[in-house]
Structures are given as structure tokens and as C-alpha cells.
mmCIF file with all atom_site columns, C-alpha atoms and ligand atoms in Angstrom:
data_model
loop_
_atom_site.group_PDB
_atom_site.id
_atom_site.type_symbol
_atom_site.label_atom_id
_atom_site.label_alt_id
_atom_site.label_comp_id
_atom_site.label_asym_id
_atom_site.label_entity_id
_atom_site.label_seq_id
_atom_site.pdbx_PDB_ins_code
_atom_site.Cartn_x
_atom_site.Cartn_y
_atom_site.Cartn_z
_atom_site.occupancy
_atom_site.B_iso_or_equiv
_atom_site.pdbx_formal_charge
_atom_site.auth_seq_id
_atom_site.auth_comp_id
_atom_site.auth_asym_id
_atom_site.auth_atom_id
_atom_site.pdbx_PDB_model_num
ATOM   1   C  CA  . UNK A 1 1   ? 52.092 60.664 32.276 1.00 0.00 ? 1   UNK A CA  1
ATOM   2   C  CA  . UNK A 1 2   ? 52.237 63.318 34.826 1.00 0.00 ? 2   UNK A CA  1
ATOM   3   C  CA  . UNK A 1 3   ? 49.943 65.403 32.807 1.00 0.00 ? 3   UNK A CA  1
ATOM   4   C  CA  . UNK A 1 4   ? 47.361 63.140 34.365 1.00 0.00 ? 4   UNK A CA  1
ATOM   5   C  CA  . UNK A 1 5   ? 48.119 61.963 37.813 1.00 0.00 ? 5   UNK A CA  1
ATOM   6   C  CA  . UNK A 1 6   ? 48.467 65.841 38.744 1.00 0.00 ? 6   UNK A CA  1
ATOM   7   C  CA  . UNK A 1 7   ? 46.883 68.400 35.616 1.00 0.00 ? 7   UNK A CA  1
ATOM   8   C  CA  . UNK A 1 8   ? 46.469 71.082 38.299 1.00 0.00 ? 8   UNK A CA  1
ATOM   9   C  CA  . UNK A 1 9   ? 50.393 70.926 37.634 1.00 0.00 ? 9   UNK A CA  1
ATOM   10  C  CA  . UNK A 1 10  ? 50.057 72.269 33.920 1.00 0.00 ? 10  UNK A CA  1
ATOM   11  C  CA  . UNK A 1 11  ? 47.916 74.959 34.842 1.00 0.00 ? 11  UNK A CA  1
ATOM   12  C  CA  . UNK A 1 12  ? 48.588 78.356 35.165 1.00 0.00 ? 12  UNK A CA  1
ATOM   13  C  CA  . UNK A 1 13  ? 44.363 79.324 36.221 1.00 0.00 ? 13  UNK A CA  1
ATOM   14  C  CA  . UNK A 1 14  ? 41.232 77.968 36.190 1.00 0.00 ? 14  UNK A CA  1
ATOM   15  C  CA  . UNK A 1 15  ? 39.283 80.145 33.719 1.00 0.00 ? 15  UNK A CA  1
ATOM   16  C  CA  . UNK A 1 16  ? 36.192 78.438 34.787 1.00 0.00 ? 16  UNK A CA  1
ATOM   17  C  CA  . UNK A 1 17  ? 35.056 75.676 37.478 1.00 0.00 ? 17  UNK A CA  1
ATOM   18  C  CA  . UNK A 1 18  ? 32.335 72.906 37.100 1.00 0.00 ? 18  UNK A CA  1
ATOM   19  C  CA  . UNK A 1 19  ? 29.680 74.527 38.747 1.00 0.00 ? 19  UNK A CA  1
ATOM   20  C  CA  . UNK A 1 20  ? 29.684 77.811 36.168 1.00 0.00 ? 20  UNK A CA  1
ATOM   21  C  CA  . UNK A 1 21  ? 30.414 75.592 33.638 1.00 0.00 ? 21  UNK A CA  1
ATOM   22  C  CA  . UNK A 1 22  ? 27.753 73.079 34.066 1.00 0.00 ? 22  UNK A CA  1
ATOM   23  C  CA  . UNK A 1 23  ? 25.355 76.561 35.435 1.00 0.00 ? 23  UNK A CA  1
ATOM   24  C  CA  . UNK A 1 24  ? 25.918 78.223 32.189 1.00 0.00 ? 24  UNK A CA  1
ATOM   25  C  CA  . UNK A 1 25  ? 25.613 74.814 30.398 1.00 0.00 ? 25  UNK A CA  1
ATOM   26  C  CA  . UNK A 1 26  ? 21.668 74.157 31.889 1.00 0.00 ? 26  UNK A CA  1
ATOM   27  C  CA  . UNK A 1 27  ? 21.064 78.045 30.865 1.00 0.00 ? 27  UNK A CA  1
ATOM   28  C  CA  . UNK A 1 28  ? 21.938 77.387 27.422 1.00 0.00 ? 28  UNK A CA  1
ATOM   29  C  CA  . UNK A 1 29  ? 20.041 74.639 27.675 1.00 0.00 ? 29  UNK A CA  1
ATOM   30  C  CA  . UNK A 1 30  ? 16.212 76.078 28.436 1.00 0.00 ? 30  UNK A CA  1
ATOM   31  C  CA  . UNK A 1 31  ? 17.219 78.561 26.072 1.00 0.00 ? 31  UNK A CA  1
ATOM   32  C  CA  . UNK A 1 32  ? 17.836 76.134 23.444 1.00 0.00 ? 32  UNK A CA  1
ATOM   33  C  CA  . UNK A 1 33  ? 14.759 74.056 24.889 1.00 0.00 ? 33  UNK A CA  1
ATOM   34  C  CA  . UNK A 1 34  ? 11.677 77.195 24.581 1.00 0.00 ? 34  UNK A CA  1
ATOM   35  C  CA  . UNK A 1 35  ? 13.459 78.625 20.335 1.00 0.00 ? 35  UNK A CA  1
ATOM   36  C  CA  . UNK A 1 36  ? 13.553 75.190 19.206 1.00 0.00 ? 36  UNK A CA  1
ATOM   37  C  CA  . UNK A 1 37  ? 9.387  74.092 20.978 1.00 0.00 ? 37  UNK A CA  1
ATOM   38  C  CA  . UNK A 1 38  ? 7.290  72.979 18.449 1.00 0.00 ? 38  UNK A CA  1
ATOM   39  C  CA  . UNK A 1 39  ? 10.264 71.918 15.646 1.00 0.00 ? 39  UNK A CA  1
ATOM   40  C  CA  . UNK A 1 40  ? 11.890 68.917 14.920 1.00 0.00 ? 40  UNK A CA  1
ATOM   41  C  CA  . UNK A 1 41  ? 15.973 70.123 15.315 1.00 0.00 ? 41  UNK A CA  1
ATOM   42  C  CA  . UNK A 1 42  ? 19.418 68.194 14.725 1.00 0.00 ? 42  UNK A CA  1
ATOM   43  C  CA  . UNK A 1 43  ? 21.737 68.356 16.620 1.00 0.00 ? 43  UNK A CA  1
ATOM   44  C  CA  . UNK A 1 44  ? 25.288 68.915 15.773 1.00 0.00 ? 44  UNK A CA  1
ATOM   45  C  CA  . UNK A 1 45  ? 28.444 68.451 17.814 1.00 0.00 ? 45  UNK A CA  1
ATOM   46  C  CA  . UNK A 1 46  ? 31.631 68.895 16.151 1.00 0.00 ? 46  UNK A CA  1
ATOM   47  C  CA  . UNK A 1 47  ? 33.824 66.543 17.623 1.00 0.00 ? 47  UNK A CA  1
ATOM   48  C  CA  . UNK A 1 48  ? 36.605 65.933 19.277 1.00 0.00 ? 48  UNK A CA  1
ATOM   49  C  CA  . UNK A 1 49  ? 36.514 68.778 21.560 1.00 0.00 ? 49  UNK A CA  1
ATOM   50  C  CA  . UNK A 1 50  ? 32.830 69.297 21.524 1.00 0.00 ? 50  UNK A CA  1
ATOM   51  C  CA  . UNK A 1 51  ? 32.176 65.642 23.057 1.00 0.00 ? 51  UNK A CA  1
ATOM   52  C  CA  . UNK A 1 52  ? 32.183 66.630 26.811 1.00 0.00 ? 52  UNK A CA  1
ATOM   53  C  CA  . UNK A 1 53  ? 29.469 70.243 26.485 1.00 0.00 ? 53  UNK A CA  1
ATOM   54  C  CA  . UNK A 1 54  ? 27.121 68.151 23.861 1.00 0.00 ? 54  UNK A CA  1
ATOM   55  C  CA  . UNK A 1 55  ? 27.366 65.088 26.274 1.00 0.00 ? 55  UNK A CA  1
ATOM   56  C  CA  . UNK A 1 56  ? 25.955 67.615 28.878 1.00 0.00 ? 56  UNK A CA  1
ATOM   57  C  CA  . UNK A 1 57  ? 23.384 70.101 27.073 1.00 0.00 ? 57  UNK A CA  1
ATOM   58  C  CA  . UNK A 1 58  ? 21.725 67.451 25.346 1.00 0.00 ? 58  UNK A CA  1
ATOM   59  C  CA  . UNK A 1 59  ? 20.679 66.494 28.910 1.00 0.00 ? 59  UNK A CA  1
ATOM   60  C  CA  . UNK A 1 60  ? 19.668 70.266 28.869 1.00 0.00 ? 60  UNK A CA  1
ATOM   61  C  CA  . UNK A 1 61  ? 17.739 69.898 26.550 1.00 0.00 ? 61  UNK A CA  1
ATOM   62  C  CA  . UNK A 1 62  ? 13.528 68.505 27.092 1.00 0.00 ? 62  UNK A CA  1
ATOM   63  C  CA  . UNK A 1 63  ? 12.639 68.466 23.261 1.00 0.00 ? 63  UNK A CA  1
ATOM   64  C  CA  . UNK A 1 64  ? 12.515 65.979 20.015 1.00 0.00 ? 64  UNK A CA  1
ATOM   65  C  CA  . UNK A 1 65  ? 15.795 66.355 18.806 1.00 0.00 ? 65  UNK A CA  1
ATOM   66  C  CA  . UNK A 1 66  ? 17.783 63.462 16.751 1.00 0.00 ? 66  UNK A CA  1
ATOM   67  C  CA  . UNK A 1 67  ? 22.257 64.392 16.605 1.00 0.00 ? 67  UNK A CA  1
ATOM   68  C  CA  . UNK A 1 68  ? 25.167 63.826 14.007 1.00 0.00 ? 68  UNK A CA  1
ATOM   69  C  CA  . UNK A 1 69  ? 28.793 64.425 14.209 1.00 0.00 ? 69  UNK A CA  1
ATOM   70  C  CA  . UNK A 1 70  ? 31.674 66.262 12.283 1.00 0.00 ? 70  UNK A CA  1
ATOM   71  C  CA  . UNK A 1 71  ? 35.088 66.792 12.817 1.00 0.00 ? 71  UNK A CA  1
ATOM   72  C  CA  . UNK A 1 72  ? 37.389 69.070 10.908 1.00 0.00 ? 72  UNK A CA  1
ATOM   73  C  CA  . UNK A 1 73  ? 40.821 68.842 10.908 1.00 0.00 ? 73  UNK A CA  1
ATOM   74  C  CA  . UNK A 1 74  ? 42.837 72.554 10.947 1.00 0.00 ? 74  UNK A CA  1
ATOM   75  C  CA  . UNK A 1 75  ? 45.272 72.588 13.956 1.00 0.00 ? 75  UNK A CA  1
ATOM   76  C  CA  . UNK A 1 76  ? 47.603 69.261 13.483 1.00 0.00 ? 76  UNK A CA  1
ATOM   77  C  CA  . UNK A 1 77  ? 49.431 69.785 17.503 1.00 0.00 ? 77  UNK A CA  1
ATOM   78  C  CA  . UNK A 1 78  ? 50.344 73.073 17.389 1.00 0.00 ? 78  UNK A CA  1
ATOM   79  C  CA  . UNK A 1 79  ? 47.925 75.799 19.070 1.00 0.00 ? 79  UNK A CA  1
ATOM   80  C  CA  . UNK A 1 80  ? 47.643 78.253 15.946 1.00 0.00 ? 80  UNK A CA  1
ATOM   81  C  CA  . UNK A 1 81  ? 44.341 77.142 13.327 1.00 0.00 ? 81  UNK A CA  1
ATOM   82  C  CA  . UNK A 1 82  ? 46.313 76.449 10.034 1.00 0.00 ? 82  UNK A CA  1
ATOM   83  C  CA  . UNK A 1 83  ? 43.354 77.656 7.804  1.00 0.00 ? 83  UNK A CA  1
ATOM   84  C  CA  . UNK A 1 84  ? 43.239 74.581 6.201  1.00 0.00 ? 84  UNK A CA  1
ATOM   85  C  CA  . UNK A 1 85  ? 40.265 72.829 7.016  1.00 0.00 ? 85  UNK A CA  1
ATOM   86  C  CA  . UNK A 1 86  ? 39.545 69.488 5.793  1.00 0.00 ? 86  UNK A CA  1
ATOM   87  C  CA  . UNK A 1 87  ? 36.871 67.049 7.358  1.00 0.00 ? 87  UNK A CA  1
ATOM   88  C  CA  . UNK A 1 88  ? 37.815 63.832 8.986  1.00 0.00 ? 88  UNK A CA  1
ATOM   89  C  CA  . UNK A 1 89  ? 33.452 63.188 8.744  1.00 0.00 ? 89  UNK A CA  1
ATOM   90  C  CA  . UNK A 1 90  ? 30.843 64.862 7.291  1.00 0.00 ? 90  UNK A CA  1
ATOM   91  C  CA  . UNK A 1 91  ? 27.248 64.096 8.712  1.00 0.00 ? 91  UNK A CA  1
ATOM   92  C  CA  . UNK A 1 92  ? 25.883 61.309 8.688  1.00 0.00 ? 92  UNK A CA  1
ATOM   93  C  CA  . UNK A 1 93  ? 22.056 62.674 8.253  1.00 0.00 ? 93  UNK A CA  1
ATOM   94  C  CA  . UNK A 1 94  ? 20.379 63.937 5.695  1.00 0.00 ? 94  UNK A CA  1
ATOM   95  C  CA  . UNK A 1 95  ? 20.729 68.612 6.191  1.00 0.00 ? 95  UNK A CA  1
ATOM   96  C  CA  . UNK A 1 96  ? 17.950 68.102 3.527  1.00 0.00 ? 96  UNK A CA  1
ATOM   97  C  CA  . UNK A 1 97  ? 15.078 70.918 4.893  1.00 0.00 ? 97  UNK A CA  1
ATOM   98  C  CA  . UNK A 1 98  ? 16.878 70.247 8.647  1.00 0.00 ? 98  UNK A CA  1
ATOM   99  C  CA  . UNK A 1 99  ? 16.684 72.636 11.540 1.00 0.00 ? 99  UNK A CA  1
ATOM   100 C  CA  . UNK A 1 100 ? 20.189 72.527 12.422 1.00 0.00 ? 100 UNK A CA  1
ATOM   101 C  CA  . UNK A 1 101 ? 21.951 73.156 15.369 1.00 0.00 ? 101 UNK A CA  1
ATOM   102 C  CA  . UNK A 1 102 ? 25.631 72.961 15.352 1.00 0.00 ? 102 UNK A CA  1
ATOM   103 C  CA  . UNK A 1 103 ? 27.254 72.650 18.740 1.00 0.00 ? 103 UNK A CA  1
ATOM   104 C  CA  . UNK A 1 104 ? 31.148 73.905 19.543 1.00 0.00 ? 104 UNK A CA  1
ATOM   105 C  CA  . UNK A 1 105 ? 33.405 74.141 21.668 1.00 0.00 ? 105 UNK A CA  1
ATOM   106 C  CA  . UNK A 1 106 ? 34.938 77.296 21.769 1.00 0.00 ? 106 UNK A CA  1
ATOM   107 C  CA  . UNK A 1 107 ? 35.221 80.201 18.371 1.00 0.00 ? 107 UNK A CA  1
ATOM   108 C  CA  . UNK A 1 108 ? 38.833 80.737 17.965 1.00 0.00 ? 108 UNK A CA  1
ATOM   109 C  CA  . UNK A 1 109 ? 39.804 82.571 14.501 1.00 0.00 ? 109 UNK A CA  1
ATOM   110 C  CA  . UNK A 1 110 ? 36.268 80.972 12.795 1.00 0.00 ? 110 UNK A CA  1
ATOM   111 C  CA  . UNK A 1 111 ? 37.712 79.552 10.417 1.00 0.00 ? 111 UNK A CA  1
ATOM   112 C  CA  . UNK A 1 112 ? 36.473 76.085 11.267 1.00 0.00 ? 112 UNK A CA  1
ATOM   113 C  CA  . UNK A 1 113 ? 32.807 77.256 12.171 1.00 0.00 ? 113 UNK A CA  1
ATOM   114 C  CA  . UNK A 1 114 ? 33.061 79.705 8.301  1.00 0.00 ? 114 UNK A CA  1
ATOM   115 C  CA  . UNK A 1 115 ? 34.306 76.696 6.329  1.00 0.00 ? 115 UNK A CA  1
ATOM   116 C  CA  . UNK A 1 116 ? 30.911 73.980 8.204  1.00 0.00 ? 116 UNK A CA  1
ATOM   117 C  CA  . UNK A 1 117 ? 28.449 76.954 7.945  1.00 0.00 ? 117 UNK A CA  1
ATOM   118 C  CA  . UNK A 1 118 ? 28.937 77.414 4.088  1.00 0.00 ? 118 UNK A CA  1
ATOM   119 C  CA  . UNK A 1 119 ? 29.376 73.210 3.694  1.00 0.00 ? 119 UNK A CA  1
ATOM   120 C  CA  . UNK A 1 120 ? 25.747 73.220 6.092  1.00 0.00 ? 120 UNK A CA  1
ATOM   121 C  CA  . UNK A 1 121 ? 24.170 75.493 3.970  1.00 0.00 ? 121 UNK A CA  1
ATOM   122 C  CA  . UNK A 1 122 ? 24.802 74.263 1.005  1.00 0.00 ? 122 UNK A CA  1
ATOM   123 C  CA  . UNK A 1 123 ? 23.121 71.367 1.571  1.00 0.00 ? 123 UNK A CA  1
ATOM   124 C  CA  . UNK A 1 124 ? 19.699 73.167 2.328  1.00 0.00 ? 124 UNK A CA  1
ATOM   125 C  CA  . UNK A 1 125 ? 18.975 72.798 5.632  1.00 0.00 ? 125 UNK A CA  1
ATOM   126 C  CA  . UNK A 1 126 ? 15.638 75.151 6.950  1.00 0.00 ? 126 UNK A CA  1
ATOM   127 C  CA  . UNK A 1 127 ? 17.438 76.749 9.213  1.00 0.00 ? 127 UNK A CA  1
ATOM   128 C  CA  . UNK A 1 128 ? 20.907 76.409 10.593 1.00 0.00 ? 128 UNK A CA  1
ATOM   129 C  CA  . UNK A 1 129 ? 22.097 77.946 13.936 1.00 0.00 ? 129 UNK A CA  1
ATOM   130 C  CA  . UNK A 1 130 ? 25.438 78.458 16.363 1.00 0.00 ? 130 UNK A CA  1
ATOM   131 C  CA  . UNK A 1 131 ? 25.717 77.233 19.420 1.00 0.00 ? 131 UNK A CA  1
ATOM   132 C  CA  . UNK A 1 132 ? 29.629 77.540 21.090 1.00 0.00 ? 132 UNK A CA  1
ATOM   133 C  CA  . UNK A 1 133 ? 30.238 77.160 24.843 1.00 0.00 ? 133 UNK A CA  1
ATOM   134 C  CA  . UNK A 1 134 ? 33.763 79.437 24.168 1.00 0.00 ? 134 UNK A CA  1
ATOM   135 C  CA  . UNK A 1 135 ? 34.182 82.914 22.502 1.00 0.00 ? 135 UNK A CA  1
ATOM   136 C  CA  . UNK A 1 136 ? 37.898 83.919 22.610 1.00 0.00 ? 136 UNK A CA  1
ATOM   137 C  CA  . UNK A 1 137 ? 36.400 87.559 21.010 1.00 0.00 ? 137 UNK A CA  1
ATOM   138 C  CA  . UNK A 1 138 ? 39.669 89.308 20.353 1.00 0.00 ? 138 UNK A CA  1
ATOM   139 C  CA  . UNK A 1 139 ? 40.779 86.667 17.375 1.00 0.00 ? 139 UNK A CA  1
ATOM   140 C  CA  . UNK A 1 140 ? 39.063 86.407 14.929 1.00 0.00 ? 140 UNK A CA  1
ATOM   141 C  CA  . UNK A 1 141 ? 40.563 86.556 11.196 1.00 0.00 ? 141 UNK A CA  1
ATOM   142 C  CA  . UNK A 1 142 ? 36.925 84.712 9.689  1.00 0.00 ? 142 UNK A CA  1
ATOM   143 C  CA  . UNK A 1 143 ? 34.186 86.976 10.882 1.00 0.00 ? 143 UNK A CA  1
ATOM   144 C  CA  . UNK A 1 144 ? 30.291 85.218 11.743 1.00 0.00 ? 144 UNK A CA  1
ATOM   145 C  CA  . UNK A 1 145 ? 27.541 85.208 13.901 1.00 0.00 ? 145 UNK A CA  1
ATOM   146 C  CA  . UNK A 1 146 ? 26.651 82.913 16.772 1.00 0.00 ? 146 UNK A CA  1
ATOM   147 C  CA  . UNK A 1 147 ? 24.010 82.441 18.203 1.00 0.00 ? 147 UNK A CA  1
ATOM   148 C  CA  . UNK A 1 148 ? 24.150 81.200 21.432 1.00 0.00 ? 148 UNK A CA  1
ATOM   149 C  CA  . UNK A 1 149 ? 27.068 81.963 23.335 1.00 0.00 ? 149 UNK A CA  1
ATOM   150 C  CA  . UNK A 1 150 ? 28.295 79.961 26.719 1.00 0.00 ? 150 UNK A CA  1
ATOM   151 C  CA  . UNK A 1 151 ? 31.085 82.251 27.698 1.00 0.00 ? 151 UNK A CA  1
ATOM   152 C  CA  . UNK A 1 152 ? 32.945 84.896 25.782 1.00 0.00 ? 152 UNK A CA  1
ATOM   153 C  CA  . UNK A 1 153 ? 37.289 84.762 26.960 1.00 0.00 ? 153 UNK A CA  1
ATOM   154 C  CA  . UNK A 1 154 ? 40.266 86.636 26.254 1.00 0.00 ? 154 UNK A CA  1
ATOM   155 C  CA  . UNK A 1 155 ? 42.230 85.044 23.745 1.00 0.00 ? 155 UNK A CA  1
ATOM   156 C  CA  . UNK A 1 156 ? 44.545 82.973 25.901 1.00 0.00 ? 156 UNK A CA  1
ATOM   157 C  CA  . UNK A 1 157 ? 45.006 78.462 25.170 1.00 0.00 ? 157 UNK A CA  1
ATOM   158 C  CA  . UNK A 1 158 ? 42.063 77.263 26.959 1.00 0.00 ? 158 UNK A CA  1
ATOM   159 C  CA  . UNK A 1 159 ? 41.968 73.318 28.513 1.00 0.00 ? 159 UNK A CA  1
ATOM   160 C  CA  . UNK A 1 160 ? 39.906 70.621 29.602 1.00 0.00 ? 160 UNK A CA  1
ATOM   161 C  CA  . UNK A 1 161 ? 35.839 70.456 29.161 1.00 0.00 ? 161 UNK A CA  1
ATOM   162 C  CA  . UNK A 1 162 ? 36.809 68.355 25.771 1.00 0.00 ? 162 UNK A CA  1
ATOM   163 C  CA  . UNK A 1 163 ? 39.475 71.382 25.080 1.00 0.00 ? 163 UNK A CA  1
ATOM   164 C  CA  . UNK A 1 164 ? 42.767 69.186 24.336 1.00 0.00 ? 164 UNK A CA  1
ATOM   165 C  CA  . UNK A 1 165 ? 46.783 70.590 24.040 1.00 0.00 ? 165 UNK A CA  1
ATOM   166 C  CA  . UNK A 1 166 ? 47.851 67.961 22.088 1.00 0.00 ? 166 UNK A CA  1
ATOM   167 C  CA  . UNK A 1 167 ? 45.065 65.498 22.605 1.00 0.00 ? 167 UNK A CA  1
ATOM   168 C  CA  . UNK A 1 168 ? 45.878 66.356 26.523 1.00 0.00 ? 168 UNK A CA  1
ATOM   169 C  CA  . UNK A 1 169 ? 43.249 67.440 29.758 1.00 0.00 ? 169 UNK A CA  1
ATOM   170 C  CA  . UNK A 1 170 ? 39.683 67.025 27.608 1.00 0.00 ? 170 UNK A CA  1
ATOM   171 C  CA  . UNK A 1 171 ? 38.349 64.967 30.744 1.00 0.00 ? 171 UNK A CA  1
ATOM   172 C  CA  . UNK A 1 172 ? 39.989 67.645 32.951 1.00 0.00 ? 172 UNK A CA  1
ATOM   173 C  CA  . UNK A 1 173 ? 36.180 68.981 34.754 1.00 0.00 ? 173 UNK A CA  1
ATOM   174 C  CA  . UNK A 1 174 ? 37.053 72.495 34.991 1.00 0.00 ? 174 UNK A CA  1
ATOM   175 C  CA  . UNK A 1 175 ? 38.749 74.392 32.609 1.00 0.00 ? 175 UNK A CA  1
ATOM   176 C  CA  . UNK A 1 176 ? 41.678 76.003 32.710 1.00 0.00 ? 176 UNK A CA  1
ATOM   177 C  CA  . UNK A 1 177 ? 44.684 77.889 31.108 1.00 0.00 ? 177 UNK A CA  1
ATOM   178 C  CA  . UNK A 1 178 ? 48.244 76.248 30.833 1.00 0.00 ? 178 UNK A CA  1
ATOM   179 C  CA  . UNK A 1 179 ? 51.206 77.452 32.354 1.00 0.00 ? 179 UNK A CA  1
ATOM   180 C  CA  . UNK A 1 180 ? 53.776 78.591 29.082 1.00 0.00 ? 180 UNK A CA  1
ATOM   181 C  CA  . UNK A 1 181 ? 56.729 75.705 29.289 1.00 0.00 ? 181 UNK A CA  1
ATOM   182 C  CA  . UNK A 1 182 ? 53.625 72.749 28.290 1.00 0.00 ? 182 UNK A CA  1
HETATM 183 P  P1  . IMP B 2 .   ? 39.134 77.976 14.820 1.00 0.00 ? 216 IMP B P1  1
HETATM 184 O  O1  . IMP B 2 .   ? 38.872 78.012 13.194 1.00 0.00 ? 216 IMP B O1  1
HETATM 185 O  O2  . IMP B 2 .   ? 40.328 79.121 14.762 1.00 0.00 ? 216 IMP B O2  1
HETATM 186 O  O3  . IMP B 2 .   ? 37.662 79.484 15.193 1.00 0.00 ? 216 IMP B O3  1
HETATM 187 O  O4  . IMP B 2 .   ? 39.198 76.949 15.988 1.00 0.00 ? 216 IMP B O4  1
HETATM 188 C  C1  . IMP B 2 .   ? 37.630 76.084 15.761 1.00 0.00 ? 216 IMP B C1  1
HETATM 189 C  C2  . IMP B 2 .   ? 39.089 75.526 16.957 1.00 0.00 ? 216 IMP B C2  1
HETATM 190 O  O5  . IMP B 2 .   ? 39.606 75.176 17.486 1.00 0.00 ? 216 IMP B O5  1
HETATM 191 C  C3  . IMP B 2 .   ? 38.087 75.178 18.001 1.00 0.00 ? 216 IMP B C3  1
HETATM 192 O  O6  . IMP B 2 .   ? 36.913 74.084 17.570 1.00 0.00 ? 216 IMP B O6  1
HETATM 193 C  C4  . IMP B 2 .   ? 38.531 73.764 19.208 1.00 0.00 ? 216 IMP B C4  1
HETATM 194 O  O7  . IMP B 2 .   ? 38.905 72.720 18.488 1.00 0.00 ? 216 IMP B O7  1
HETATM 195 C  C5  . IMP B 2 .   ? 40.483 74.245 18.745 1.00 0.00 ? 216 IMP B C5  1
HETATM 196 N  N1  . IMP B 2 .   ? 41.208 75.295 19.482 1.00 0.00 ? 216 IMP B N1  1
HETATM 197 C  C6  . IMP B 2 .   ? 40.628 77.035 19.309 1.00 0.00 ? 216 IMP B C6  1
HETATM 198 N  N2  . IMP B 2 .   ? 41.317 77.744 20.034 1.00 0.00 ? 216 IMP B N2  1
HETATM 199 C  C7  . IMP B 2 .   ? 41.381 76.181 21.166 1.00 0.00 ? 216 IMP B C7  1
HETATM 200 C  C8  . IMP B 2 .   ? 41.950 76.944 22.305 1.00 0.00 ? 216 IMP B C8  1
HETATM 201 O  O8  . IMP B 2 .   ? 42.031 78.061 23.119 1.00 0.00 ? 216 IMP B O8  1
HETATM 202 N  N3  . IMP B 2 .   ? 41.925 75.473 23.336 1.00 0.00 ? 216 IMP B N3  1
HETATM 203 C  C9  . IMP B 2 .   ? 41.806 74.174 22.733 1.00 0.00 ? 216 IMP B C9  1
HETATM 204 N  N4  . IMP B 2 .   ? 41.550 73.993 21.322 1.00 0.00 ? 216 IMP B N4  1
HETATM 205 C  C10 . IMP B 2 .   ? 41.086 75.475 21.110 1.00 0.00 ? 216 IMP B C10 1
HETATM 206 MG MG1 . MG  B 3 .   ? 36.737 71.844 17.970 1.00 0.00 ? 217 MG  B MG1 1
#
């Protein structure tokens, strides 16, 4: 498909280039390393979108950690959250008494992370923090506090660096806004 051979044809503008992303990810890794000194953190990556961010971030976290994955579904194939959230995969490692850091790609309506947060809190972790690469500041439906934010971005649909449109564009090294005709 042309989207894979020629992604730049479909891109309206590049919001964050590779260098900018990686530099910020490094800063986040340093901060997390500092904040979790002497703790045994369990990192939870929210599939699929956070996978690329997660893979880079963990290589900048220089303390001992375990990690696990969760996957939730709310979007179907559209660009708007349905609000109807279900787990496709729950964490396999026991949450009880652990220091949990959830890592997600983007905070948009807040519905997914709020749902995940209540689920995890019901399993009695000793602490729970959230790290997102991107924060769409003006699009919140469900208010939620996050502890680490990579970038605040405007309310536009973005792809790349793990984020998709209908499962396309996840492999781009940059984060971009798509052209309208997609
Ligand atoms: P929320 O429940 O609306 O906060 O959305 C959470 C999930 O929707 C994110 O983890 C993404 O997977 C997806 N999502 C939200 N906005 C975008 C976007 O601009 N591009 C790609 N995926 C998005
Ligand atoms: Mg996601």
C-alpha cells in the first residue's frame, strides 16, 4: 500500500521529529530513574500505541524494573473514543503492594486511562503513577491527573511513533498530523 511506501504523501505536517521525541524520552527516563530510586517499579505498557515509546523509555530507566502489558479497546476503527471500554488483555503480574507506573501513548478524552486507573487501584498497589508521551490538553471528557507528560499537543489526530490511524503509520519515526482526505 502507498501509505507504507510513501507516508509523507499522507502527512499534513510533522508535529514532533525523531530527535525532539528521543530527547524528551531521555529526560522522562532520567526523571523516572530519580523518582523511583530504591523502589522496585512495575511498568505497565498500554498496547498497542505505547509500544514504541515504551521500548525507548525503558532503555533510559536505569533502575531495576519489571514490566507487563495491558490492552484496552474503545476506539474501534474511528478517531473518536466510544467510551465503551473493555480489556483485551489484563496485567499478568500481581499488582498488589507494587509501585505501578502506567505508560501510555496519548491522553485524549481520558476515558481509557480513567478506566485503567480504577481497575489497577482496585488491586491495591502501593503507589500508582501515569506517564503519557502526548497530552491533548483541550479534549478531556474525564478529568484525570497524570504524573509525567512528554508533550502537550493541540486537539488534532496524530499518527506515528506507535500511534495509528486504522492500524497504519505506527512505524513512522516522527509524530505527524494526517491530511484530511485519509
Ligand atoms: P482516550 O480514552 O480518548 O484518552 O484515548 C486513549 C487512546 O486513544 C490512546 O491511548 C490512543 O491509543 C487513542 N488515541 C487518542 N487520540 C489519538 C490520536 O490523535 N492518534 C492516535 N490514537 C489516538
Ligand atoms: Mg493507547
